[in-house]
Coordinates of C-alpha atoms in Angstrom, one line a residue:
M239 CA -218.9 176.3 31.1
G240 CA -219.5 172.6 31.2
K241 CA -217.7 169.9 33.1
L242 CA -214.0 169.4 32.3
G243 CA -214.3 165.7 31.5
A244 CA -214.3 163.4 34.5
G245 CA -212.9 164.2 37.9
A246 CA -212.9 167.2 40.2
I247 CA -210.9 170.3 39.6
T248 CA -207.9 170.2 42.1
S249 CA -205.7 173.1 41.0
L250 CA -205.8 176.4 39.0
S251 CA -203.0 178.5 37.6
L252 CA -203.3 181.7 35.6
N253 CA -201.2 182.0 32.4
A254 CA -198.7 184.9 31.9
A255 CA -201.1 186.9 29.6
G256 CA -203.9 186.7 32.2
D257 CA -206.5 185.6 29.7
H258 CA -206.5 181.8 30.3
V259 CA -206.3 179.5 33.3
F260 CA -204.8 176.0 33.5
A261 CA -207.1 173.7 35.4
G262 CA -205.9 170.4 36.8
T263 CA -208.3 167.5 37.7
S264 CA -208.3 164.5 40.0
R265 CA -208.2 162.3 36.9
G266 CA -204.8 163.5 35.9
S267 CA -205.9 165.9 33.1
I268 CA -204.9 169.5 32.5
Y269 CA -207.2 171.9 30.6
L270 CA -206.6 175.3 29.2
V271 CA -209.7 177.5 29.9
A272 CA -210.4 180.9 28.2
L273 CA -211.6 183.4 30.8
D274 CA -213.7 185.5 28.4
N275 CA -216.0 182.7 27.2
F276 CA -214.9 179.7 29.3
E277 CA -214.2 177.5 26.3
Y278 CA -211.6 174.9 27.1
E279 CA -209.3 172.4 25.5
L280 CA -207.5 169.3 26.9
R281 CA -203.7 170.1 27.0
N282 CA -202.4 167.1 28.8
S283 CA -203.6 163.8 30.3
S284 CA -202.1 161.0 32.3
H285 CA -202.8 158.0 34.5
F286 CA -204.7 158.8 37.7
G287 CA -204.3 155.4 39.5
R288 CA -201.9 152.6 40.1
I289 CA -199.7 151.7 37.0
N290 CA -199.3 148.0 36.6
A291 CA -197.0 147.6 33.6
V292 CA -194.5 149.3 31.4
A293 CA -193.0 147.9 28.2
F294 CA -190.8 148.9 25.3
P295 CA -191.1 147.5 21.7
H296 CA -188.4 145.1 20.7
N297 CA -185.1 147.0 19.9
Y298 CA -187.0 150.4 19.7
S299 CA -186.5 153.0 22.4
E300 CA -188.6 155.9 21.1
L301 CA -191.9 154.6 22.4
F302 CA -193.1 152.7 25.5
I303 CA -196.5 151.6 26.8
T304 CA -198.1 151.7 30.2
S305 CA -201.2 150.2 31.7
S306 CA -203.4 151.3 34.6
V307 CA -207.0 151.8 35.7
N308 CA -209.3 152.1 32.6
D309 CA -206.6 152.4 30.0
I310 CA -203.4 151.6 28.1
R311 CA -201.3 154.5 26.9
V312 CA -198.5 154.8 24.3
W313 CA -195.9 157.4 25.0
H314 CA -193.1 159.0 23.1
A315 CA -190.0 158.6 25.3
R316 CA -188.1 161.7 24.2
T317 CA -190.9 164.3 24.1
R318 CA -192.9 162.5 26.9
N319 CA -196.1 163.1 24.9
E320 CA -199.0 160.7 24.9
L321 CA -199.5 159.3 21.4
L322 CA -202.4 156.9 22.0
L323 CA -205.0 156.2 24.6
I324 CA -206.8 152.9 24.7
Q325 CA -209.7 152.9 27.1
V326 CA -211.8 150.1 28.5
P327 CA -214.0 151.9 31.1
Q328 CA -214.7 150.5 34.6
L329 CA -211.8 147.9 34.2
E330 CA -208.2 147.8 35.2
C331 CA -205.4 146.7 32.9
L332 CA -203.2 144.4 35.1
S333 CA -200.6 143.5 32.6
C334 CA -199.5 144.3 29.0
V335 CA -196.7 143.5 26.5
L336 CA -195.9 144.2 22.9
S337 CA -195.4 141.4 20.5
K338 CA -191.8 141.1 19.1
D339 CA -192.8 142.3 15.7
G340 CA -194.5 145.4 17.3
K341 CA -197.8 144.7 15.6
C342 CA -199.9 143.9 18.6
I343 CA -200.4 145.0 22.3
V344 CA -201.5 142.1 24.3
S345 CA -203.1 143.0 27.6
G346 CA -204.7 141.3 30.7
W347 CA -207.6 142.8 32.5
S348 CA -209.4 142.7 35.8
D349 CA -212.5 141.1 34.2
G350 CA -210.5 138.0 33.3
K351 CA -210.2 138.7 29.6
V352 CA -207.1 139.0 27.4
R353 CA -207.4 141.8 24.8
A354 CA -205.2 142.5 21.9
F355 CA -205.0 146.0 20.2
L356 CA -203.3 147.6 17.3
P357 CA -200.6 149.9 18.6
Q358 CA -201.1 152.5 15.9
S359 CA -204.8 153.0 16.2
G360 CA -205.8 151.2 19.3
R361 CA -208.4 149.1 17.4
L362 CA -209.4 145.9 19.2
L363 CA -207.9 142.9 17.3
W364 CA -209.2 140.0 19.4
T365 CA -210.4 139.0 22.8
I366 CA -210.0 135.8 24.9
N367 CA -213.1 135.7 27.2
D368 CA -212.8 134.0 30.6
A369 CA -209.1 133.5 30.4
H370 CA -208.7 133.6 34.2
N371 CA -210.9 134.0 37.2
G372 CA -210.3 137.2 39.1
G373 CA -208.1 138.9 36.5
V374 CA -205.2 138.3 34.1
T375 CA -202.1 139.4 36.1
A376 CA -199.3 138.4 33.7
V377 CA -198.9 137.9 29.9
A378 CA -196.0 137.0 27.7
V379 CA -195.8 136.4 23.9
S380 CA -193.3 134.1 22.2
G381 CA -190.8 135.6 19.8
D382 CA -192.6 134.2 16.7
G383 CA -195.9 135.5 17.9
S384 CA -197.7 132.1 17.8
R385 CA -197.9 131.4 21.5
L386 CA -199.3 133.4 24.4
V387 CA -198.7 132.5 28.0
S388 CA -201.0 134.0 30.6
G389 CA -201.2 133.9 34.4
G390 CA -204.1 134.9 36.7
M391 CA -205.2 135.8 40.1
D392 CA -206.4 132.2 40.3
G393 CA -202.9 130.9 40.2
K394 CA -203.4 129.2 36.8
V395 CA -200.9 129.4 34.0
R396 CA -202.3 128.9 30.5
V397 CA -200.7 128.5 27.1
W398 CA -202.6 129.7 24.0
S399 CA -202.1 129.3 20.3
I400 CA -202.9 132.7 18.8
T401 CA -203.7 133.9 15.3
L402 CA -205.7 136.9 14.2
D403 CA -208.7 134.6 13.6
Q404 CA -208.4 132.1 16.5
Q405 CA -207.1 131.9 20.0
L406 CA -207.1 128.4 21.3
M407 CA -206.1 127.2 24.8
L408 CA -203.5 124.4 24.5
V409 CA -202.9 123.6 28.2
S410 CA -203.9 124.9 31.7
L411 CA -201.3 124.4 34.4
G412 CA -202.5 124.5 37.9
E413 CA -199.5 123.9 40.2
H414 CA -199.3 127.4 41.6
K415 CA -201.6 128.1 44.5
A416 CA -201.6 132.0 44.4
K417 CA -201.5 135.0 42.1
I418 CA -199.1 134.8 39.1
T419 CA -197.0 137.9 39.1
Q420 CA -194.7 137.6 36.1
I421 CA -194.0 135.3 33.2
S422 CA -190.8 135.3 31.2
I423 CA -190.1 133.3 28.0
K424 CA -186.7 131.9 27.1
G425 CA -186.4 131.8 23.3
D426 CA -189.5 129.9 22.1
T427 CA -188.8 126.7 24.0
E428 CA -189.2 127.4 27.7
F429 CA -190.9 129.8 30.1
V430 CA -190.9 130.5 33.8
S431 CA -193.8 131.7 36.0
A432 CA -193.4 133.6 39.3
S433 CA -196.1 133.4 42.0
H434 CA -197.1 134.8 45.4
D435 CA -197.1 131.2 46.6
G436 CA -193.3 131.3 47.1
S437 CA -192.4 129.3 43.9
C438 CA -191.2 129.9 40.4
I439 CA -191.8 127.0 38.0
L440 CA -190.0 126.4 34.7
W441 CA -192.1 124.9 31.9
N442 CA -191.6 123.6 28.4
L443 CA -193.3 125.9 25.9
V444 CA -195.6 124.1 23.5
G445 CA -193.9 123.4 20.2
N446 CA -195.4 123.4 16.8
S447 CA -196.2 119.7 17.1
G448 CA -198.6 120.6 19.9
E449 CA -197.7 117.8 22.3
G450 CA -198.4 120.0 25.3
S451 CA -196.5 121.8 28.0
W452 CA -195.0 120.3 31.1
R453 CA -193.0 121.2 34.1
I454 CA -189.2 121.2 33.9
N455 CA -188.2 122.3 37.4
A456 CA -189.1 124.7 40.2
L457 CA -187.4 127.0 42.7
F458 CA -188.7 127.9 46.1
A459 CA -188.0 130.6 48.7
T460 CA -189.7 132.0 51.8
T461 CA -191.2 135.0 49.9
Q462 CA -194.0 136.1 47.6
F463 CA -192.2 136.4 44.3
S464 CA -193.0 139.6 42.4
S465 CA -190.6 139.4 39.5
I466 CA -188.5 136.9 37.6
L467 CA -186.2 137.4 34.5
Y468 CA -183.9 135.3 32.4
H469 CA -180.4 136.8 32.0
P470 CA -179.8 137.5 28.3
D471 CA -177.3 134.7 28.1
E472 CA -180.0 132.4 29.6
S473 CA -177.5 130.8 32.1
Q474 CA -179.1 132.5 35.1
L475 CA -182.4 133.7 36.5
I476 CA -183.0 136.6 38.9
T477 CA -185.9 137.0 41.2
A478 CA -187.3 139.5 43.7
G479 CA -190.1 139.6 46.2
T480 CA -191.4 140.4 49.6
D481 CA -188.3 139.1 51.4
R482 CA -186.5 142.3 50.1
K483 CA -183.8 140.1 48.4
I484 CA -182.6 139.9 44.8
T485 CA -181.6 136.3 44.1
Y486 CA -179.5 134.9 41.3
W487 CA -180.4 131.3 40.3
D488 CA -178.6 128.8 38.1
A489 CA -180.9 128.2 35.2
V490 CA -180.1 124.5 34.9
E491 CA -179.8 123.3 38.5
N492 CA -182.2 126.0 39.9
D493 CA -180.0 126.6 42.9
A494 CA -179.6 130.0 44.5
I495 CA -176.0 131.2 43.7
R496 CA -176.1 134.7 45.1
I497 CA -178.5 136.6 47.3
V498 CA -178.2 140.4 47.8
D499 CA -180.3 142.8 49.8
G500 CA -182.5 144.7 47.3
S501 CA -183.9 146.9 50.0
D502 CA -183.3 147.5 53.7
S503 CA -186.9 148.3 54.5
A504 CA -189.5 147.1 52.0
A505 CA -190.5 144.5 49.3
V506 CA -188.8 144.6 45.9
N507 CA -191.6 144.6 43.3
A508 CA -189.8 145.1 40.0
L509 CA -186.6 144.0 38.2
A510 CA -185.3 144.9 34.7
L511 CA -182.2 144.0 32.8
S512 CA -180.2 145.9 30.2
Q513 CA -180.0 144.0 26.9
D514 CA -176.3 143.3 27.4
G515 CA -177.0 141.8 30.8
E516 CA -174.5 144.1 32.6
W517 CA -177.0 146.1 34.6
I518 CA -180.1 145.4 36.8
V519 CA -182.7 148.0 37.7
S520 CA -184.8 147.4 40.8
G521 CA -187.7 149.2 42.5
G522 CA -190.1 148.5 45.3
D523 CA -192.2 149.7 48.2
D524 CA -189.2 151.8 49.5
K525 CA -190.0 154.1 46.4
V526 CA -186.3 154.1 45.3
V527 CA -185.0 153.1 41.9
K528 CA -181.6 151.3 42.1
L529 CA -179.1 150.5 39.3
W530 CA -176.9 147.5 40.0
N531 CA -173.9 146.1 38.3
Y532 CA -174.9 142.5 37.6
D533 CA -171.6 140.8 38.1
E534 CA -170.6 142.8 41.2
G535 CA -174.0 142.6 42.9
Y536 CA -173.8 146.2 44.2
Y537 CA -176.0 149.2 43.3
N538 CA -174.1 152.1 41.9
Y539 CA -176.9 154.7 41.5
V540 CA -180.2 155.5 43.1
G541 CA -183.2 157.5 41.8
I542 CA -185.5 159.2 44.3
G543 CA -188.7 160.7 43.0
H544 CA -191.7 158.4 43.5
S545 CA -194.2 159.1 46.2
G546 CA -195.6 155.6 46.1
G547 CA -194.3 152.1 45.7
I548 CA -192.6 151.2 42.4
T549 CA -194.6 148.5 40.6
R550 CA -192.5 148.0 37.4
C551 CA -189.5 149.3 35.6
Q552 CA -187.8 148.9 32.2
V553 CA -184.4 149.7 30.6
A554 CA -184.7 151.3 27.1
P555 CA -183.2 149.0 24.5
D556 CA -180.6 151.6 23.6
R557 CA -179.7 151.9 27.3
K558 CA -180.2 155.7 27.3
N559 CA -183.2 155.8 29.7
I560 CA -184.8 153.9 32.5
V561 CA -188.6 154.1 32.9
S562 CA -190.2 153.3 36.3
V563 CA -193.9 153.4 37.2
G564 CA -195.6 153.4 40.6
D565 CA -198.8 152.8 42.4
E566 CA -199.2 156.6 42.8
G567 CA -199.7 156.9 39.0
A568 CA -196.4 158.4 38.3
I569 CA -194.1 157.6 35.3
M570 CA -190.5 158.5 35.9
I571 CA -188.0 158.6 33.0
W572 CA -184.4 158.5 34.2
K573 CA -181.2 159.1 32.3
F574 CA -179.1 156.0 32.2
P575 CA -175.6 157.0 33.5
D576 CA -172.7 157.1 31.0
V577 CA -170.9 154.4 32.8
E578 CA -168.1 154.2 30.1
A579 CA -167.3 157.9 30.5
L580 CA -167.2 157.5 34.3
K581 CA -164.9 154.5 34.0
S582 CA -162.5 156.5 31.8
E583 CA -162.5 159.4 34.2
A584 CA -161.7 157.1 37.1

């Protein structure tokens, strides 16, 4: 019997017939091993380290992608089966998104490169070398697919013109002084970057005329920002960070208009909004997923299951599921409550 891939065997379980054994490894794989000749086959695999990102395709809830140490994986949301594994050995994928048309997975890596892959085959489409020093920690793609915004461990925010044949940097913005944690794009005209330096900056997104990007405004707080999102109606922004607060901001004046306690004990790392803007999902180092009513500012439901801090979360476009990922390598799929039925019962 040879080695079962990479990683040590950590658990064994005999099947009901007694002729095979399931072997689990430290790298998150499960093998089925025949006891008569010790032939084996891979039955299941998963992430074995911190998961840094999760994303759904635009208006499609059957699939989602996650990124972690060594790889990006595409999952079927209903069956929970892995559909595609994209591996880049010895590196960590720090951020990833899907283009709006679903034709490209854009990812940021610990070696400072941005890599784009085909979501059906995993084939590499293009690479931006030396995009950021220390790693690419945030990426976002404009709705028309012509612009990429990236953020890095170096605190730089960069805007790129992207086509299949050429990826050209249009501007490098250096106002942040620490790691960029998230970038959100508003339409195709504006974007906002969140940073551990305690600021979020709103920028003009480069137009087709190519006249450059520039700062619109900024918001500040005594925290290390970990997440920022535009509300779907684009009138407000919401942020979270190490101060354990979820803050609502006016998108024009950039004033804080509501502050709620996202956690009693730990940093809030992740925020997600339902497409209708009625619900917020939050998660953080307290390992609890919370579902909030946006207008009321109260959480109505909690999900307990993670054994490590929650790094990111997403609401499925059809609002049937919530997906949360953590630094223990777990992916949790939660059923979104039938809030309309509960309202009618009340």
